[in-house]
Short mmCIF file of C-alpha atoms in Angstrom, two decimals:
data_model
loop_
_atom_site.label_atom_id
_atom_site.label_comp_id
_atom_site.label_asym_id
_atom_site.label_seq_id
_atom_site.Cartn_x
_atom_site.Cartn_y
_atom_site.Cartn_z
CA MET A 39 22.05 -12.79 -31.69
CA GLU A 40 19.44 -10.18 -32.64
CA GLY A 41 17.58 -8.13 -30.07
CA PHE A 42 18.33 -6.60 -26.71
CA GLY A 43 20.12 -8.46 -23.95
CA VAL A 44 21.95 -8.15 -20.67
CA HIS A 45 25.13 -9.56 -19.18
CA THR A 46 24.32 -11.80 -16.29
CA SER A 47 26.89 -10.01 -14.10
CA MET A 48 23.83 -7.90 -13.26
CA TRP A 49 22.79 -10.74 -10.90
CA THR A 50 25.69 -13.13 -10.57
CA MET A 51 29.07 -14.09 -11.94
CA ASN A 52 28.86 -17.59 -10.54
CA TRP A 53 26.92 -19.71 -13.06
CA ASP A 54 25.84 -22.53 -10.78
CA ARG A 55 22.22 -23.68 -10.53
CA ALA A 56 21.23 -20.96 -8.09
CA GLY A 57 23.00 -18.22 -10.15
CA ALA A 58 21.32 -19.41 -13.33
CA GLU A 59 17.90 -19.48 -11.77
CA LYS A 60 18.33 -15.98 -10.35
CA ALA A 61 19.71 -14.42 -13.53
CA ILE A 62 17.26 -15.99 -15.90
CA ALA A 63 14.35 -14.96 -13.70
CA GLY A 64 15.69 -11.46 -13.62
CA ALA A 65 16.12 -11.31 -17.41
CA VAL A 66 12.59 -12.62 -17.93
CA HIS A 67 11.20 -10.03 -15.49
CA TYR A 68 12.80 -7.23 -17.53
CA LYS A 69 11.66 -8.75 -20.86
CA MET A 70 15.15 -9.25 -22.23
CA ASP A 71 15.55 -11.14 -25.63
CA PHE A 72 18.71 -12.84 -24.52
CA ILE A 73 21.26 -13.06 -21.76
CA GLU A 74 25.10 -13.20 -21.85
CA ILE A 75 26.46 -15.87 -19.61
CA ALA A 76 30.00 -15.50 -18.24
CA LEU A 77 31.79 -18.81 -18.42
CA LEU A 78 34.35 -18.28 -15.64
CA ASN A 79 34.38 -22.01 -14.97
CA ALA A 80 32.97 -23.76 -17.98
CA PRO A 81 33.55 -27.34 -16.91
CA ALA A 82 31.49 -26.85 -13.68
CA VAL A 83 28.35 -25.61 -15.54
CA ASP A 84 25.23 -27.79 -15.40
CA THR A 85 24.41 -27.25 -19.06
CA LYS A 86 21.16 -29.27 -19.06
CA HIS A 87 19.80 -27.22 -16.12
CA THR A 88 20.61 -23.97 -17.96
CA ARG A 89 19.22 -25.25 -21.30
CA ASP A 90 15.97 -26.31 -19.66
CA LEU A 91 15.56 -22.96 -17.95
CA LEU A 92 16.26 -21.04 -21.15
CA GLN A 93 13.81 -23.13 -23.14
CA LYS A 94 11.13 -22.92 -20.43
CA ASN A 95 11.37 -19.13 -20.45
CA LYS A 96 11.87 -18.78 -24.20
CA LEU A 97 15.07 -16.88 -23.62
CA ARG A 98 18.11 -16.96 -25.93
CA ALA A 99 21.72 -16.83 -24.75
CA VAL A 100 25.32 -15.96 -25.68
CA CYS A 101 28.32 -17.00 -23.60
CA SER A 102 31.50 -15.03 -22.97
CA LEU A 103 34.88 -15.46 -21.31
CA GLY A 104 38.45 -14.28 -20.93
CA LEU A 105 41.13 -16.91 -20.92
CA PRO A 106 42.84 -17.85 -17.64
CA GLU A 107 46.52 -17.32 -17.45
CA ARG A 108 47.29 -20.99 -17.81
CA ALA A 109 45.55 -20.79 -21.24
CA TRP A 110 46.67 -17.39 -22.62
CA ALA A 111 46.62 -17.88 -26.37
CA SER A 112 49.64 -15.62 -27.05
CA VAL A 113 52.03 -17.84 -25.10
CA ARG A 114 50.19 -21.12 -24.47
CA PRO A 115 48.25 -21.76 -27.68
CA ASP A 116 47.70 -25.43 -27.17
CA ALA A 117 46.26 -24.87 -23.76
CA ALA A 118 44.07 -22.09 -25.13
CA ILE A 119 42.74 -24.39 -27.89
CA GLU A 120 41.74 -27.00 -25.34
CA HIS A 121 40.17 -24.43 -23.02
CA LEU A 122 38.09 -22.93 -25.88
CA LYS A 123 37.03 -26.34 -27.11
CA VAL A 124 35.52 -27.12 -23.69
CA ALA A 125 33.84 -23.66 -23.60
CA ILE A 126 32.41 -24.14 -27.06
CA GLU A 127 30.96 -27.51 -26.24
CA LYS A 128 29.38 -26.14 -23.09
CA THR A 129 28.04 -23.21 -25.04
CA ALA A 130 26.42 -25.62 -27.44
CA GLU A 131 25.03 -27.88 -24.72
CA MET A 132 23.16 -24.85 -23.28
CA SER A 133 21.76 -24.08 -26.74
CA ALA A 134 23.48 -20.73 -26.66
CA GLU A 135 24.28 -19.09 -30.04
CA ALA A 136 27.80 -17.83 -29.66
CA LEU A 137 30.92 -17.68 -27.52
CA SER A 138 32.48 -14.20 -27.39
CA GLY A 139 34.65 -11.89 -25.33
CA VAL A 140 38.34 -11.93 -24.83
CA ILE A 141 38.66 -15.37 -26.36
CA PHE A 142 42.17 -14.40 -27.56
CA GLY A 143 43.72 -13.69 -24.19
CA GLY A 144 43.32 -12.78 -20.54
CA ILE A 145 41.57 -9.90 -18.84
CA GLY A 146 44.54 -8.30 -17.17
CA GLU A 147 47.08 -9.86 -19.58
CA ARG A 148 49.85 -7.30 -20.23
CA THR A 149 53.49 -7.82 -21.03
CA GLY A 150 54.50 -4.16 -20.61
CA VAL A 151 55.65 -3.99 -24.22
CA PRO A 152 53.83 -3.80 -27.56
CA PRO A 153 52.42 -7.06 -29.00
CA THR A 154 54.79 -9.17 -31.03
CA GLN A 155 54.18 -10.98 -34.30
CA ALA A 156 54.77 -14.26 -32.54
CA GLU A 157 51.88 -13.47 -30.12
CA TYR A 158 49.59 -12.67 -32.96
CA ASP A 159 50.63 -15.82 -34.81
CA ASN A 160 49.77 -17.91 -31.83
CA ILE A 161 46.35 -16.14 -31.39
CA ALA A 162 45.47 -16.66 -35.07
CA ARG A 163 46.35 -20.45 -34.80
CA VAL A 164 44.22 -20.69 -31.72
CA LEU A 165 41.20 -18.98 -33.19
CA GLN A 166 41.42 -20.91 -36.42
CA ALA A 167 41.33 -24.15 -34.46
CA ALA A 168 38.57 -22.89 -32.26
CA ALA A 169 36.52 -21.73 -35.18
CA LYS A 170 36.84 -25.10 -36.88
CA HIS A 171 35.66 -26.78 -33.65
CA ALA A 172 32.78 -24.26 -33.17
CA LYS A 173 31.60 -24.85 -36.69
CA GLN A 174 30.84 -28.51 -35.85
CA TYR A 175 28.43 -27.30 -33.13
CA GLY A 176 26.89 -24.43 -35.00
CA ILE A 177 28.50 -21.91 -32.66
CA GLU A 178 29.85 -18.42 -33.69
CA LEU A 179 32.91 -16.83 -32.07
CA GLY A 180 33.27 -13.15 -31.25
CA VAL A 181 36.62 -11.22 -30.80
CA GLU A 182 36.04 -8.42 -28.42
CA ALA A 183 38.43 -5.36 -28.57
CA VAL A 184 39.16 -4.30 -25.03
CA ASN A 185 41.10 -1.32 -23.71
CA ARG A 186 44.82 -1.13 -23.26
CA TYR A 187 44.65 -1.40 -19.46
CA GLU A 188 42.94 -4.84 -19.56
CA ASN A 189 44.91 -6.42 -22.43
CA HIS A 190 47.77 -5.36 -24.76
CA LEU A 191 46.79 -7.43 -27.77
CA ILE A 192 43.52 -6.32 -29.38
CA ASN A 193 42.39 -2.88 -28.22
CA SER A 194 40.76 -1.20 -31.27
CA ALA A 195 38.06 -2.08 -33.79
CA GLN A 196 40.74 -2.18 -36.54
CA GLN A 197 42.79 -4.70 -34.57
CA ALA A 198 39.76 -6.89 -34.11
CA VAL A 199 38.91 -6.64 -37.76
CA ASP A 200 42.48 -7.52 -38.69
CA MET A 201 42.45 -10.63 -36.54
CA VAL A 202 39.00 -11.78 -37.74
CA GLU A 203 40.07 -11.36 -41.36
CA ARG A 204 43.32 -13.20 -40.74
CA VAL A 205 41.45 -16.12 -39.17
CA GLY A 206 39.24 -16.17 -42.24
CA ALA A 207 36.38 -18.20 -40.84
CA ASP A 208 32.76 -17.29 -41.57
CA ASN A 209 31.68 -18.03 -37.95
CA VAL A 210 34.06 -15.46 -36.36
CA PHE A 211 32.85 -11.93 -35.88
CA VAL A 212 33.86 -8.65 -34.23
CA HIS A 213 32.45 -7.73 -30.77
CA LEU A 214 32.70 -4.11 -29.72
CA ASP A 215 32.08 -2.44 -26.33
CA THR A 216 31.20 1.21 -25.83
CA TYR A 217 33.28 1.41 -22.63
CA HIS A 218 36.37 0.25 -24.43
CA MET A 219 35.62 2.31 -27.53
CA ASN A 220 35.43 5.41 -25.41
CA ILE A 221 39.05 4.89 -24.48
CA GLU A 222 40.55 3.55 -27.71
CA GLU A 223 38.66 4.83 -30.74
CA LYS A 224 39.21 8.22 -32.40
CA GLY A 225 35.45 8.82 -32.17
CA ALA A 226 33.07 6.16 -31.19
CA ALA A 227 31.31 6.08 -34.57
CA ASN A 228 34.66 5.40 -36.25
CA GLY A 229 35.03 2.06 -34.50
CA ILE A 230 31.60 0.92 -35.56
CA ILE A 231 32.17 2.06 -39.17
CA ILE A 232 35.54 0.30 -39.31
CA ALA A 233 34.07 -3.01 -38.03
CA ARG A 234 30.78 -2.74 -40.00
CA ASP A 235 31.43 -5.78 -42.20
CA HIS A 236 32.18 -8.04 -39.35
CA LEU A 237 30.31 -6.51 -36.34
CA LYS A 238 27.56 -8.78 -34.90
CA TYR A 239 27.54 -7.92 -31.17
CA ILE A 240 28.08 -4.81 -29.00
CA HIS A 241 28.25 -4.18 -25.24
CA LEU A 242 26.37 -1.10 -24.27
CA SER A 243 28.42 0.01 -21.22
CA GLU A 244 28.78 3.46 -19.58
CA SER A 245 32.09 5.27 -19.23
CA ASP A 246 32.40 4.13 -15.60
CA ARG A 247 30.73 0.74 -16.22
CA GLY A 248 27.80 1.89 -14.09
CA THR A 249 24.31 3.05 -15.06
CA PRO A 250 23.94 3.90 -18.74
CA GLY A 251 22.95 7.48 -19.36
CA TYR A 252 24.75 8.73 -16.22
CA GLY A 253 28.20 9.02 -17.70
CA ASN A 254 30.13 10.26 -20.65
CA ILE A 255 29.44 7.80 -23.49
CA PRO A 256 28.14 9.67 -26.63
CA TRP A 257 25.05 7.45 -26.97
CA ASP A 258 23.47 9.31 -29.91
CA GLU A 259 26.76 8.94 -31.81
CA ILE A 260 26.81 5.23 -31.01
CA TYR A 261 23.24 4.50 -31.99
CA ALA A 262 23.31 6.66 -35.11
CA ALA A 263 26.37 4.81 -36.36
CA LEU A 264 24.78 1.43 -35.67
CA ALA A 265 21.70 2.56 -37.61
CA ALA A 266 23.82 3.89 -40.45
CA ILE A 267 25.55 0.50 -41.02
CA GLY A 268 22.28 -1.35 -40.73
CA PHE A 269 23.31 -3.22 -37.58
CA LYS A 270 21.18 -6.35 -36.98
CA GLY A 271 23.24 -8.05 -34.26
CA GLY A 272 22.97 -8.24 -30.47
CA LEU A 273 22.74 -5.23 -28.22
CA ALA A 274 23.84 -6.24 -24.72
CA MET A 275 23.76 -3.97 -21.66
CA GLU A 276 26.78 -4.56 -19.43
CA SER A 277 27.19 -3.08 -15.98
CA PHE A 278 29.39 -4.69 -13.39
CA ILE A 279 27.39 -4.95 -10.16
CA ASN A 280 28.52 -8.32 -8.90
CA MET A 281 32.22 -8.81 -9.30
CA PRO A 282 34.28 -11.58 -7.71
CA ALA A 283 37.73 -10.44 -6.65
CA GLU A 284 39.69 -12.12 -9.49
CA VAL A 285 37.47 -10.46 -12.12
CA ALA A 286 37.39 -7.09 -10.41
CA TYR A 287 41.21 -7.16 -10.42
CA GLY A 288 41.47 -7.76 -14.17
CA LEU A 289 38.86 -5.11 -14.91
CA ALA A 290 40.33 -2.62 -12.36
CA VAL A 291 36.95 -2.10 -10.66
CA TRP A 292 37.83 -0.94 -7.18
CA ARG A 293 34.56 0.71 -6.01
CA PRO A 294 30.80 0.34 -6.64
CA VAL A 295 29.92 1.71 -10.11
CA ALA A 296 26.20 1.94 -9.34
CA ARG A 297 24.06 1.81 -6.26
CA ASP A 298 22.52 -1.57 -7.07
CA MET A 299 20.91 -3.71 -9.71
CA GLU A 300 17.59 -1.84 -9.42
CA GLU A 301 19.21 1.49 -10.35
CA VAL A 302 20.82 0.04 -13.48
CA MET A 303 17.83 -1.95 -14.61
CA GLY A 304 15.32 0.69 -13.56
CA ASN A 305 17.09 3.67 -15.07
CA GLY A 306 19.81 2.52 -17.43
CA LEU A 307 17.86 -0.17 -19.24
CA PRO A 308 14.89 2.07 -20.23
CA PHE A 309 17.45 4.77 -21.35
CA LEU A 310 19.23 2.32 -23.70
CA ARG A 311 15.95 0.70 -24.94
CA ASN A 312 14.46 4.05 -25.73
CA LYS A 313 17.55 5.09 -27.67
CA ALA A 314 17.51 1.86 -29.62
CA GLN A 315 13.86 2.35 -30.51
CA GLN A 316 14.51 5.99 -31.49
CA TYR A 317 17.18 4.90 -34.01
CA GLY A 318 15.12 1.95 -35.28
CA LEU A 319 17.43 -0.79 -33.98
CA ILE A 320 14.75 -2.67 -32.09
#
């Protein structure tokens, strides 16, 4: 998962054949090292088509998801295990390297009260089973800490570390996101330092989820902390340009966060790449 990548929401959130062709062509045009494919409907993905496109273009991939309500790990662990098994198998069939994101719950899952021990027990059981299944396919799993408005279970780097260490599998890692860190961490660098032993993947996302460099994220602090821990994982730009209604609802994205894809890729991408080069990360 090394290098600089981009979330395919830049072009599409519908990973059918047309969406795959559009996103992969776009990523190749901008010379990305990898793409992050959102598996909103894993069973429907034509994995051979995607694998062939990736191999033809010498492009690597990571997959990500949030669990649907029918498979929320905190309350429906058996359904969550089965959902993740299918997603893991699809990830492997595409020759992707990892499945990450909110693999422990739903985007928009909130009970209105603090997490319970029973919820965490269920999540740990799910992730242990998923990690065992993923190991058979050579797939790694990432636990992404997301903000309190999207999920009540794992919001901070420390909570992600605690869950990864509880699961205790060598193919499970911490996934951070600058947008969420800007809300939850007591200083963005602190989250990176806390997660340093398990951090393999980070979303580079602006404070409004729009064009990086046009908001309030302390980018120098982020990059300096990554350099200080010797980060060698995946750097993935994430900006939500194409949002289906069900995803926009969970993310609370109610208005355009950037003018268009060209603005983000033309201005935000060079900004992030230049910072990464400045701090010796790429």
